[in-house]
PDB file of C-alpha atoms and ligand atoms in Angstrom:
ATOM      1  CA  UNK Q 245      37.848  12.584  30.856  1.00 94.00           C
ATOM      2  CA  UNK Q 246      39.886  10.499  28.369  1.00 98.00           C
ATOM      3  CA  UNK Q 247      40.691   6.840  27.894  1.00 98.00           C
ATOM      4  CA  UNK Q 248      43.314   5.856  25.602  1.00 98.00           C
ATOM      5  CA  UNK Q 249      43.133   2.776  23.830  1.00 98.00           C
ATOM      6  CA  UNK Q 250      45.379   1.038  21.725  1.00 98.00           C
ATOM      7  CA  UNK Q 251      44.959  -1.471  19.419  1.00 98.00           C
ATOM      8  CA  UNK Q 252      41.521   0.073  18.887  1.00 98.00           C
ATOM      9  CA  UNK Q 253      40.923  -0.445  15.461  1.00 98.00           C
ATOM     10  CA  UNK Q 254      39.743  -4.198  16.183  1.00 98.00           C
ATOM     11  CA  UNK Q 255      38.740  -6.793  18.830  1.00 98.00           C
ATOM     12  CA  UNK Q 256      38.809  -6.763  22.397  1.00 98.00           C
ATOM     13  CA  UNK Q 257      40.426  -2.820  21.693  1.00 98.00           C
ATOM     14  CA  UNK Q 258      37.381  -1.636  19.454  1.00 98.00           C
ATOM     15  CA  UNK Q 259      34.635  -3.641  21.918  1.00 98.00           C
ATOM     16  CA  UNK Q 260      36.418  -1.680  24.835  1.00 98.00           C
ATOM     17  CA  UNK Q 261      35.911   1.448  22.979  1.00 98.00           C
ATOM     18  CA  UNK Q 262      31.841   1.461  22.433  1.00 98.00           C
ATOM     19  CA  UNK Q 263      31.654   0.223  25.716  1.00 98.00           C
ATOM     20  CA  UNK Q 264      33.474   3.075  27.259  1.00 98.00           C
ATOM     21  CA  UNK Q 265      31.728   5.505  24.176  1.00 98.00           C
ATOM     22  CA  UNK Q 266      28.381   4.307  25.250  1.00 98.00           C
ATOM     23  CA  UNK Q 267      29.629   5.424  29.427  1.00 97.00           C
ATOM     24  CA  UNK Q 268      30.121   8.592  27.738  1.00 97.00           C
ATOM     25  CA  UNK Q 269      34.244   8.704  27.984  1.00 98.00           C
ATOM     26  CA  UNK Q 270      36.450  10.422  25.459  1.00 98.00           C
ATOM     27  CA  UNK Q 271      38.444   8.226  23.565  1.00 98.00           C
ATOM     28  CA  UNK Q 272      42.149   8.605  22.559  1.00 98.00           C
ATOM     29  CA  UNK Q 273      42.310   5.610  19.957  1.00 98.00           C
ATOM     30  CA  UNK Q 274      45.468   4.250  18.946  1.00 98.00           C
ATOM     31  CA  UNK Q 275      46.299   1.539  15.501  1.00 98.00           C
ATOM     32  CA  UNK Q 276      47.916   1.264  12.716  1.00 98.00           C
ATOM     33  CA  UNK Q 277      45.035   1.270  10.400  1.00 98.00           C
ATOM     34  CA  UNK Q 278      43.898   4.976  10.335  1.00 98.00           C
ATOM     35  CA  UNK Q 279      40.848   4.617   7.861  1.00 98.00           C
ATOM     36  CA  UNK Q 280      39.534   1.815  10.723  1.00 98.00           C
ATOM     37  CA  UNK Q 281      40.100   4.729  13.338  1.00 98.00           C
ATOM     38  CA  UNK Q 282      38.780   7.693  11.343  1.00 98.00           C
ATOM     39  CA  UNK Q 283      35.214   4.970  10.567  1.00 98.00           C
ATOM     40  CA  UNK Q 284      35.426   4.303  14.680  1.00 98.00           C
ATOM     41  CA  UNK Q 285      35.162   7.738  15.346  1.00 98.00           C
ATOM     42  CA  UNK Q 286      32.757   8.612  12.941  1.00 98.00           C
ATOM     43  CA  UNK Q 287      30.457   6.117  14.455  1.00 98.00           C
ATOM     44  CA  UNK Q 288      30.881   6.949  18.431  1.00 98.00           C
ATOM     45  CA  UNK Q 289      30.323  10.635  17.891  1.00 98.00           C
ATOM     46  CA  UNK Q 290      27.184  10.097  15.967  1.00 98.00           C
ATOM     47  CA  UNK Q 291      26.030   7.712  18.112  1.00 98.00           C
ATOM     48  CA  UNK Q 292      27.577   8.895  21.529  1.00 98.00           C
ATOM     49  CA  UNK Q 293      28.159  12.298  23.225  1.00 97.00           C
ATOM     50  CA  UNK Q 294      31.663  11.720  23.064  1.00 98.00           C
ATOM     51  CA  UNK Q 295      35.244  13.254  21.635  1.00 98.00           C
ATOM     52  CA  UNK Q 296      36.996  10.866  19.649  1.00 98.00           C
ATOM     53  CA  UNK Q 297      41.026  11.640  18.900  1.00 98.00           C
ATOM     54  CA  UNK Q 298      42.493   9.326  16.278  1.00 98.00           C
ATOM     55  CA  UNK Q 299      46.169   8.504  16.479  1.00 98.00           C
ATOM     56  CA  UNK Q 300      47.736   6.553  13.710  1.00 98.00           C
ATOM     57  CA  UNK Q 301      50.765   5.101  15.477  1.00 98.00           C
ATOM     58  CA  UNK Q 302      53.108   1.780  14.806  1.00 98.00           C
ATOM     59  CA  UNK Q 303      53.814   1.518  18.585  1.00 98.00           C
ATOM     60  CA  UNK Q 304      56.392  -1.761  17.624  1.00 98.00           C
ATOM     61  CA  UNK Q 305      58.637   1.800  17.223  1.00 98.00           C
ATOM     62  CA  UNK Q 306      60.038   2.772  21.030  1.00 98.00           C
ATOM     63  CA  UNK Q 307      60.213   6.509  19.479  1.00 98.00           C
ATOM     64  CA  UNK Q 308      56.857   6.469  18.347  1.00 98.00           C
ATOM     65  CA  UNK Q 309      55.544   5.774  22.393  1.00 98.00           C
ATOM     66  CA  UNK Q 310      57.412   8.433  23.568  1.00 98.00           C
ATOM     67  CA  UNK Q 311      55.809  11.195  21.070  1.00 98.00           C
ATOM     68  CA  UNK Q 312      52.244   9.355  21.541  1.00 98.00           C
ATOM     69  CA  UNK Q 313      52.532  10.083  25.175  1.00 97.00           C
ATOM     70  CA  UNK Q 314      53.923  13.464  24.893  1.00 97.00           C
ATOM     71  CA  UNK Q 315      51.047  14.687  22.263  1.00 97.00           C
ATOM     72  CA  UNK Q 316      49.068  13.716  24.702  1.00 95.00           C
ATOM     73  CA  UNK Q 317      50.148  14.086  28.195  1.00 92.00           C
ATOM     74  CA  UNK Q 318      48.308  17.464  28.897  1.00 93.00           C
ATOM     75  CA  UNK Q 319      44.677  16.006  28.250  1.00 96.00           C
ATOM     76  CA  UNK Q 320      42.759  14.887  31.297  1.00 96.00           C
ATOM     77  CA  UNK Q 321      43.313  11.014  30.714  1.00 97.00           C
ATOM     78  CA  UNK Q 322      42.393   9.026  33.782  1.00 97.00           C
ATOM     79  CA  UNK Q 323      42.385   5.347  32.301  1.00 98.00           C
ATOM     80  CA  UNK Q 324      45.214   3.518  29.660  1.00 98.00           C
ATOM     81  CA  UNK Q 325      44.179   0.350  27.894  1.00 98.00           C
ATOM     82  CA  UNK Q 326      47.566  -1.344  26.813  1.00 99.00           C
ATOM     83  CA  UNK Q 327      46.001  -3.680  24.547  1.00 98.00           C
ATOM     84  CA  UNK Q 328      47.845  -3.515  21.425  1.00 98.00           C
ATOM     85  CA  UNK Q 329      49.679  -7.060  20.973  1.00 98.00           C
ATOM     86  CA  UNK Q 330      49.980  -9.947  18.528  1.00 98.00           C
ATOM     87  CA  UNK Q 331      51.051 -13.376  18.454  1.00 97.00           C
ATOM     88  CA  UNK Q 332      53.052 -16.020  15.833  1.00 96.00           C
ATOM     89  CA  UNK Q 333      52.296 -19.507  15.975  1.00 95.00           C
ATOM     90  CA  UNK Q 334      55.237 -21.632  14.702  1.00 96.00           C
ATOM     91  CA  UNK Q 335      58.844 -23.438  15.769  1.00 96.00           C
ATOM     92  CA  UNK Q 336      60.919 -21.356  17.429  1.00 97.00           C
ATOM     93  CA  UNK Q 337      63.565 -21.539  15.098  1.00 97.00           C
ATOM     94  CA  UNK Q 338      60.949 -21.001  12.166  1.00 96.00           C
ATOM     95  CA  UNK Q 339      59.319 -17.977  13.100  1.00 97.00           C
ATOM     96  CA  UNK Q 340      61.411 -14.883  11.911  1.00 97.00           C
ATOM     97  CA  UNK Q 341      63.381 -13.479  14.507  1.00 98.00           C
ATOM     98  CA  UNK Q 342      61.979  -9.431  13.215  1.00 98.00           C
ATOM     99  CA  UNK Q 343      58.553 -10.894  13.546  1.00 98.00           C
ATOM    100  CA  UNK Q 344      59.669 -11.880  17.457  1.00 98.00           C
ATOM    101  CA  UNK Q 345      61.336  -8.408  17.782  1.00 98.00           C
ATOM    102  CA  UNK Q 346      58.438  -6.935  16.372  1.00 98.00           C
ATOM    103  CA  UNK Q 347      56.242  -8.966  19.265  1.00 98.00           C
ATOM    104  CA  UNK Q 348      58.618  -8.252  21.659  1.00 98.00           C
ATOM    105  CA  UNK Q 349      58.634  -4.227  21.387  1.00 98.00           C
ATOM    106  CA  UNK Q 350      54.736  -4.427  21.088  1.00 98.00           C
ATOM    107  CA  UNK Q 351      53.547  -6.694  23.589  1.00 98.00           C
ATOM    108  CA  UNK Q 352      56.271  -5.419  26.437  1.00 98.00           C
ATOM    109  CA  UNK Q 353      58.328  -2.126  25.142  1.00 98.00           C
ATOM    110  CA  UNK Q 354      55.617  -0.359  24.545  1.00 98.00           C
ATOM    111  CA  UNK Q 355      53.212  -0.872  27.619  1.00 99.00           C
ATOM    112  CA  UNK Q 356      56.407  -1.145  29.333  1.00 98.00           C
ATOM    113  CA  UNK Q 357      56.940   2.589  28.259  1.00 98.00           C
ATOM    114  CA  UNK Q 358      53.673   3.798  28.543  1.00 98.00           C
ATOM    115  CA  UNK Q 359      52.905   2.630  31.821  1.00 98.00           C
ATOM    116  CA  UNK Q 360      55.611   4.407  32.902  1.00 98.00           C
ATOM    117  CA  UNK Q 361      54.939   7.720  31.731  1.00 98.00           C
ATOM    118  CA  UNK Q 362      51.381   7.690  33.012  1.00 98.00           C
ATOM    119  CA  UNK Q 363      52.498   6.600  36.413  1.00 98.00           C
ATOM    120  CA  UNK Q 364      55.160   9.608  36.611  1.00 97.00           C
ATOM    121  CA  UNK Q 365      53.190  11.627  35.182  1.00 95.00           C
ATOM    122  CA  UNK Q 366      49.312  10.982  36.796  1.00 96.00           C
ATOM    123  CA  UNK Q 367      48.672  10.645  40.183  1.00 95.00           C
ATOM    124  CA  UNK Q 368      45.264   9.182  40.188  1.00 97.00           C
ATOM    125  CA  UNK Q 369      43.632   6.948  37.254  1.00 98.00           C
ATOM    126  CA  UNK Q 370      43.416   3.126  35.994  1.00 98.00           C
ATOM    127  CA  UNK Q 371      45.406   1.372  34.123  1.00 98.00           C
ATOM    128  CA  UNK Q 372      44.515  -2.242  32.314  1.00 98.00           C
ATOM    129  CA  UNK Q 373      47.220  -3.941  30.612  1.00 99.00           C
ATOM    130  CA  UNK Q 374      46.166  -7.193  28.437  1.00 99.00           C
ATOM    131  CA  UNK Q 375      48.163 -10.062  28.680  1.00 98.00           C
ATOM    132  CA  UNK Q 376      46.592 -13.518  27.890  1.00 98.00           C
ATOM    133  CA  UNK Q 377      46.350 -16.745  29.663  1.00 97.00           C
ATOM    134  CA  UNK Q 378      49.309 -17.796  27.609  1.00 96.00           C
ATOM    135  CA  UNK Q 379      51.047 -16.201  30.773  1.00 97.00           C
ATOM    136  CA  UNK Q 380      50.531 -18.036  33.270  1.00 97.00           C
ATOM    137  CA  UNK Q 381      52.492 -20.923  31.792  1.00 95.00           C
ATOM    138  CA  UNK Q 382      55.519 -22.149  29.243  1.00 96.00           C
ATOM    139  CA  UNK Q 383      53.642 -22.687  25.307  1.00 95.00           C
ATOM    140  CA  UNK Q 384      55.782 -24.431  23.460  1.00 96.00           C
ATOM    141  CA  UNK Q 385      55.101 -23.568  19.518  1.00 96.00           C
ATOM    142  CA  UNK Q 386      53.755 -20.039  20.381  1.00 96.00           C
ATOM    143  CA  UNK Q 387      56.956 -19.604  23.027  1.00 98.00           C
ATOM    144  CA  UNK Q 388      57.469 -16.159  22.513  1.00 98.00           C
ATOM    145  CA  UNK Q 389      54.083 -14.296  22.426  1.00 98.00           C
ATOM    146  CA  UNK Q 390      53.683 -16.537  25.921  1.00 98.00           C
ATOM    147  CA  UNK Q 391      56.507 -15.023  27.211  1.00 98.00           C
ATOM    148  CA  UNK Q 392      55.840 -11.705  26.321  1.00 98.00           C
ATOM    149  CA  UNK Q 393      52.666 -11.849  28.180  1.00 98.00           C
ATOM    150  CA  UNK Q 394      54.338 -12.925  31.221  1.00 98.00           C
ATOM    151  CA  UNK Q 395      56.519 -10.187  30.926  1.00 98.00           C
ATOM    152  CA  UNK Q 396      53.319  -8.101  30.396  1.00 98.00           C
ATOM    153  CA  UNK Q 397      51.424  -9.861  33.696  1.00 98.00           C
ATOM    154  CA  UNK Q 398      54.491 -10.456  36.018  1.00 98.00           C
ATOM    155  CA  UNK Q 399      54.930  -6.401  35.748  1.00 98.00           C
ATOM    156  CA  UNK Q 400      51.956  -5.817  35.886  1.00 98.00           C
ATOM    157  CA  UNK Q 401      50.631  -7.271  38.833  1.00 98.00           C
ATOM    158  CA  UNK Q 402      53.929  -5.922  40.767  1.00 98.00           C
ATOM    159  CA  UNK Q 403      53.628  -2.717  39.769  1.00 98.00           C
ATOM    160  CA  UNK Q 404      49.973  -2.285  40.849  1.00 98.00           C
ATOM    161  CA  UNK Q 405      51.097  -4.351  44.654  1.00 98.00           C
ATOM    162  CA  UNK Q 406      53.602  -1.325  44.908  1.00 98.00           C
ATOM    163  CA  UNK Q 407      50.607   1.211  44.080  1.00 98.00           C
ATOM    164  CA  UNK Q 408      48.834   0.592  45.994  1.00 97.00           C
ATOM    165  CA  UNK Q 409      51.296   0.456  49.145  1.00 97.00           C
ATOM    166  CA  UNK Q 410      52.246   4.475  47.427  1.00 96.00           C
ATOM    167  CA  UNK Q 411      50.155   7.688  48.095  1.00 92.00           C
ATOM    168  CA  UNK Q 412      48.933   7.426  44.221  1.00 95.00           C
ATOM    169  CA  UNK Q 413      45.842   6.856  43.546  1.00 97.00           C
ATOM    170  CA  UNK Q 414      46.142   4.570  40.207  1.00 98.00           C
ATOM    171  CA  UNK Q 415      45.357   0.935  40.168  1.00 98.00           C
ATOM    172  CA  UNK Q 416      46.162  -1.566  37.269  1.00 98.00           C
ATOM    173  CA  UNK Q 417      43.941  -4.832  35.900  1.00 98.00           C
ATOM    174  CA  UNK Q 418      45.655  -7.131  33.792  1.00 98.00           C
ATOM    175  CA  UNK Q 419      43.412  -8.621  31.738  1.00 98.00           C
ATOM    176  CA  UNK Q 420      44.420 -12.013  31.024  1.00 98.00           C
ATOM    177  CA  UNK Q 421      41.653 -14.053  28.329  1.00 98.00           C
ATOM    178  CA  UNK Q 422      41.805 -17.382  26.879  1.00 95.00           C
ATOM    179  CA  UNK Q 423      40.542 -17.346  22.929  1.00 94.00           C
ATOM    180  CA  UNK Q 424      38.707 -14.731  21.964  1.00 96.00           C
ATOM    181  CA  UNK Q 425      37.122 -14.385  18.168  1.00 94.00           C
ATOM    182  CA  UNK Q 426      39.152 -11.040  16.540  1.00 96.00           C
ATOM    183  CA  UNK Q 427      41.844 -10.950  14.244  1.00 96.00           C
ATOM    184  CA  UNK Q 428      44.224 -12.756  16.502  1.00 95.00           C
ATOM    185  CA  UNK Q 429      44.294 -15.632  15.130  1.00 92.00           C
ATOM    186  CA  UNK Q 430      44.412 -14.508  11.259  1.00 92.00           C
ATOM    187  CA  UNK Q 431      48.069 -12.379  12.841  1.00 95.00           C
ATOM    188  CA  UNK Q 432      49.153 -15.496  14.392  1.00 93.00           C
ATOM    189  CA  UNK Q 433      48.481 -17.653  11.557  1.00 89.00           C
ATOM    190  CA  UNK Q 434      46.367 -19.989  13.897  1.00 86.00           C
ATOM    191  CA  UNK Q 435      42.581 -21.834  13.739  1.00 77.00           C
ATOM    192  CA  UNK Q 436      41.303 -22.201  17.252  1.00 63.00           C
ATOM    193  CA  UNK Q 437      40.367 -25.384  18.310  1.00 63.00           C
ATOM    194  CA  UNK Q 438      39.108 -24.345  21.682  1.00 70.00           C
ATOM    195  CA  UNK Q 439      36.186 -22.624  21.943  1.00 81.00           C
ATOM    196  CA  UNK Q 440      36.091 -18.718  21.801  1.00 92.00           C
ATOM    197  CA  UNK Q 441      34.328 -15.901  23.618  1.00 96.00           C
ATOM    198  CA  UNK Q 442      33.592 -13.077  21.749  1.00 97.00           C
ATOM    199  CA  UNK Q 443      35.201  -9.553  21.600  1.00 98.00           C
ATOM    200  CA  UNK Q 444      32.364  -8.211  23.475  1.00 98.00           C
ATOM    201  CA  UNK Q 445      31.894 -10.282  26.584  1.00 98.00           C
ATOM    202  CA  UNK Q 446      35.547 -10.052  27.041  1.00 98.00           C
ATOM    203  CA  UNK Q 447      35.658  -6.267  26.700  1.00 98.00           C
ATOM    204  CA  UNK Q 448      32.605  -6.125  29.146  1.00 98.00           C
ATOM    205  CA  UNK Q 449      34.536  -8.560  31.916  1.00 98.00           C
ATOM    206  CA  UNK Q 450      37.461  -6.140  31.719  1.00 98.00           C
ATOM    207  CA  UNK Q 451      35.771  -2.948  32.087  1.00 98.00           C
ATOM    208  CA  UNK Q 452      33.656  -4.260  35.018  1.00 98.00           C
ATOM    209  CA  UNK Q 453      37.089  -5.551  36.618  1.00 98.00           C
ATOM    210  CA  UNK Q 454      38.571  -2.556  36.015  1.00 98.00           C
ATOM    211  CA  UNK Q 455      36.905  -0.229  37.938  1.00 98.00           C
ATOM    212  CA  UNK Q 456      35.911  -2.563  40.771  1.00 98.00           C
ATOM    213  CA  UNK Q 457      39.389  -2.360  40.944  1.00 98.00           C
ATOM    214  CA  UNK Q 458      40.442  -6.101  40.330  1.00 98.00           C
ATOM    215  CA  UNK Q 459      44.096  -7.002  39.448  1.00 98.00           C
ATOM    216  CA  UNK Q 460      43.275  -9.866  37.726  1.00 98.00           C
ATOM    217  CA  UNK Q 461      40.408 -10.549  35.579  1.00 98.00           C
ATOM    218  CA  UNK Q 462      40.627 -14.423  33.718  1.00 98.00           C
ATOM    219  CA  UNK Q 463      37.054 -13.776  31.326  1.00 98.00           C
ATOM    220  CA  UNK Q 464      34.794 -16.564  30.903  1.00 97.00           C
ATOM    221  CA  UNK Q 465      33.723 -19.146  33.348  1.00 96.00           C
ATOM    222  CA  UNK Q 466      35.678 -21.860  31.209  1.00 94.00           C
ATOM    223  CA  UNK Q 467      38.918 -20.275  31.649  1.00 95.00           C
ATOM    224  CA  UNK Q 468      38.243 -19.062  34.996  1.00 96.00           C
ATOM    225  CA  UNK Q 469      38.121 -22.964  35.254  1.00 95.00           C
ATOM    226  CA  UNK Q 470      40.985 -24.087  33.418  1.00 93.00           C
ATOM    227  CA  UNK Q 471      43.189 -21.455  35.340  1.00 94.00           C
ATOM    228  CA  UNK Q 472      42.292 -23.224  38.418  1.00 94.00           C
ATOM    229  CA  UNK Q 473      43.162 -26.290  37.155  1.00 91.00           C
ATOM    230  CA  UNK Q 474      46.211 -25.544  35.727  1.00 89.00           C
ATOM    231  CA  UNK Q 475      47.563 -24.035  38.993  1.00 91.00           C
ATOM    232  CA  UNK Q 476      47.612 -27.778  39.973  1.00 92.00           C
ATOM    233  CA  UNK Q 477      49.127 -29.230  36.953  1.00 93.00           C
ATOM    234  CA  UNK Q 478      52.989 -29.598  37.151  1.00 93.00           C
ATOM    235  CA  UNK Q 479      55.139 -28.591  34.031  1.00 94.00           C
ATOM    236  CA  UNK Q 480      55.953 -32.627  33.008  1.00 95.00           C
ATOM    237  CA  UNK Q 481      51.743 -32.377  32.252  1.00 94.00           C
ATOM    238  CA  UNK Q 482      51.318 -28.321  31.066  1.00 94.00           C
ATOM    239  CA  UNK Q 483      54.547 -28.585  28.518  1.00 95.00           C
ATOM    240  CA  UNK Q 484      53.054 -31.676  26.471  1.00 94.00           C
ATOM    241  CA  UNK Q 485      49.450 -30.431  26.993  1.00 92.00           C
ATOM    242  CA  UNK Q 486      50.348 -27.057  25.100  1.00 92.00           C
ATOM    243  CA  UNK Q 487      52.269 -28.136  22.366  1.00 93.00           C
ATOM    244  CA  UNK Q 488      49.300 -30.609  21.560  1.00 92.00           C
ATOM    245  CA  UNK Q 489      46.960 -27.710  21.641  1.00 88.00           C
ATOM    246  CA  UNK Q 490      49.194 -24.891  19.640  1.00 89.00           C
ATOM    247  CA  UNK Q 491      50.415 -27.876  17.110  1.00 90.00           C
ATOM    248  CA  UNK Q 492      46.650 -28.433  16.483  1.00 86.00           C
ATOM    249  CA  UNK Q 493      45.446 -24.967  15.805  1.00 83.00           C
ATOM    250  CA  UNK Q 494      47.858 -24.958  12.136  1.00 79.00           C
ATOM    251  CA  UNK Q 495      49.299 -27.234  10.074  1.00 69.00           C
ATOM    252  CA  UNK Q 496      52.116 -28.208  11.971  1.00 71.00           C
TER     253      UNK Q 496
HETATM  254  N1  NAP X 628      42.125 -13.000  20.696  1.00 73.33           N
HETATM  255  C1  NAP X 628      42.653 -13.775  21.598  1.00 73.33           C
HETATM  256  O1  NAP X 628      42.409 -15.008  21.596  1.00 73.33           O
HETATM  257  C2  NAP X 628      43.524 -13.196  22.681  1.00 73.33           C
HETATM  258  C3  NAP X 628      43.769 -13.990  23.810  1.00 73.33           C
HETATM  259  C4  NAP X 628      44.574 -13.466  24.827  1.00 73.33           C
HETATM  260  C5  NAP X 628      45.097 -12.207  24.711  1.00 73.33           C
HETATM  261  N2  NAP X 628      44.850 -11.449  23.599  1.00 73.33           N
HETATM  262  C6  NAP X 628      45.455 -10.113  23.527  1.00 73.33           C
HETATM  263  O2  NAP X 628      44.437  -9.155  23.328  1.00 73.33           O
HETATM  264  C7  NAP X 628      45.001  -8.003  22.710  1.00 73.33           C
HETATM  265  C8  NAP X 628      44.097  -7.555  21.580  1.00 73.33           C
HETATM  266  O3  NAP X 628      44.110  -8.544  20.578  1.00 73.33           O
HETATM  267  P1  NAP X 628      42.800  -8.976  19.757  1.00 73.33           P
HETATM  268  O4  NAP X 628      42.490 -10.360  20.129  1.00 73.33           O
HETATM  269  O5  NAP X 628      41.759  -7.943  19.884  1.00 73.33           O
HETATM  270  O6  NAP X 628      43.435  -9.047  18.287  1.00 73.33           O
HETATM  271  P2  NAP X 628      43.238  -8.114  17.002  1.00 73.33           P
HETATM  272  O7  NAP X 628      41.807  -8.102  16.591  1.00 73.33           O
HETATM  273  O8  NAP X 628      44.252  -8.594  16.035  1.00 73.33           O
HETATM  274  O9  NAP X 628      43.619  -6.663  17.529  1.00 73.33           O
HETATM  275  C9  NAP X 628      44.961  -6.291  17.768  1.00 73.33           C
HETATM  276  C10 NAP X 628      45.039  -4.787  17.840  1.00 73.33           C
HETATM  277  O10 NAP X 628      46.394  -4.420  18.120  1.00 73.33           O
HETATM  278  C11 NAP X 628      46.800  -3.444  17.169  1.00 73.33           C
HETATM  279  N3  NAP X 628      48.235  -3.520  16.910  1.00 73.33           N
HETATM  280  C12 NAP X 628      48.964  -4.616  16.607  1.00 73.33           C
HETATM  281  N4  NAP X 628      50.241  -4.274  16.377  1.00 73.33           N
HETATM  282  C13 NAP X 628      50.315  -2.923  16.551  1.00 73.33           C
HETATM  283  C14 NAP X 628      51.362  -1.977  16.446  1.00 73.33           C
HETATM  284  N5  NAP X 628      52.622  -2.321  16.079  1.00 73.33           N
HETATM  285  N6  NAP X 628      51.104  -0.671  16.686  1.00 73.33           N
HETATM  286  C15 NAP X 628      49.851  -0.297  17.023  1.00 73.33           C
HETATM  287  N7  NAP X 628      48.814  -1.138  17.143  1.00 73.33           N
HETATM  288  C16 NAP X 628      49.051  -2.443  16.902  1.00 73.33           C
HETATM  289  C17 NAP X 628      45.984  -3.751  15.908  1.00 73.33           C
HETATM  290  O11 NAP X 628      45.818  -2.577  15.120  1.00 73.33           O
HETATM  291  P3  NAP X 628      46.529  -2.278  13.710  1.00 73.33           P
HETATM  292  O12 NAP X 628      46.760  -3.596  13.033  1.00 73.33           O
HETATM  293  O13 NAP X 628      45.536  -1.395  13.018  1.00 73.33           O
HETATM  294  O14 NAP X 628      47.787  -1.567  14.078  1.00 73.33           O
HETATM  295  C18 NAP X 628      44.640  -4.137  16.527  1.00 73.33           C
HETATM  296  O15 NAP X 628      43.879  -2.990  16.787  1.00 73.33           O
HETATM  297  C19 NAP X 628      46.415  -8.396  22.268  1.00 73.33           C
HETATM  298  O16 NAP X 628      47.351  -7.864  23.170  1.00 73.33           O
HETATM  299  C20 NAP X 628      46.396  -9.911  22.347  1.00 73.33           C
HETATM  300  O17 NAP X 628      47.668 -10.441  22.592  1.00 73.33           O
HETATM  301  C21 NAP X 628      44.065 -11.921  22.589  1.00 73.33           C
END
């Protein structure tokens, strides 16, 4: 049984991997960075009894999700990790509107796209689809990674409602974490001011939710908090709130 993963070459995508590795599931892991990939899979199959496939993809290409999926359709995969995503913090009219097109076709073309292949194509298996906390609300100064990961959770969560009302058997999480310590920030050009969790304990959240079947899982009790709160909080207080936190995190 495989799980494909991409964005597995670092954070919550590589901490997702050992943890499935170490459950003893065959990996299908998908990056850019091949020589991170190729050392990935080196390590799980020594340490593991596991098959590791490595595919070097830029999934920001539409073209290059369609031949992923179709190299790959005809293996037993019963879970997809969508994880692959970046941010850009910045003005709106600063940030480069290829780097936003570039977010935009990674963060919702191509889970858009993949989702629907394994749906048409599977009729039992899980799917978890990462979108962030930056969903669940406007963020001015990061405006468009936050609204790709509405995109990301607004489909998400429909799509699993109508599942589950269908005679398939697949169920989707969307994973949606506050900071986490990976790469993220270095992409987005950002220095957290909040406090993270790491990789790991939001890789281990996810998996758990996963399979008991949760369709949303918020990791770590703080943001389990704040996402309370902030259910509460009307836009007049959320707008000025998050453009004091993203204009903090760089030297805006
Ligand atoms: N860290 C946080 O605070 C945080 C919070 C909420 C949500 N998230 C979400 O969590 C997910 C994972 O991010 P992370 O925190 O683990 O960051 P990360 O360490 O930067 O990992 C991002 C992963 O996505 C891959 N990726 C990026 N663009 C890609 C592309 N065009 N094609 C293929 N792979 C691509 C990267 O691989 P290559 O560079 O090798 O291609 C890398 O493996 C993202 O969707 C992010 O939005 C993160």
């Amino acid at each position: 049984m495989y799980v494909l993963i991409t964005g597995a070459s670092s954070g919550i995508g590589l901490e997702i991997a050992k943890l499935l590795a170490k459950k003893e599931y065959d990996l299908i892991l998908v990056a850019r960075r091949k020589n991170r990939l190729l050392g990935l899979k080196k390590q799980l199959e020594a340490r593991y009894k596991v098959k590791v496939i490595t595919k070097e993809c830029d999934l920001s290409e539409e073209e290059n999700c369609y031949q992923l999926f179709e190299e790959i359709k005809n293996l037993d995969i019963t879970v997809l990790i969508n994880n692959a995503g970046f941010g850009k913090i910045g003005y709106f009219e600063n940030i480069s509107l290829e780097n936003e097109l570039d977010m935009i076709r990674t963060n919702i073309i191509a889970p858009h796209i993949l989702t629907k292949l394994f749906i048409k194509v599977k009729q039992k298996g899980f799917i978890l689809n990462v979108a962030s906390m930056a969903g669940f609300q406007p963020g001015p100064v990061m405006a468009t990674y936050g609204a790709t990961k509405a995109y990301l959770l607004n489909l998400s969560l429909s799509i699993n409602y109508e599942l589950q009302r269908s005679n398939k058997n697949i169920h989707i999480t969307t994973l949606c974490p506050g900071p986490v310590d990976t790469e993220f920030n270095k992409v987005a050009n950002a220095d957290f001011n909040l406090s993270s969790i790491t990789a790991r304990q939001c890789a281990k959240e996810a998996i758990r939710g996963l399979f008991q079947r949760k369709e949303l899982v918020v990791p770590g009790m703080n943001m389990k908090l704040l996402r309370i709160a902030s259910k509460f909080a009307p836009l007049k207080i959320i707008l000025p709130m998050e453009f004091r936190i993203q204009t903090k995190k760089t030297n805006l």
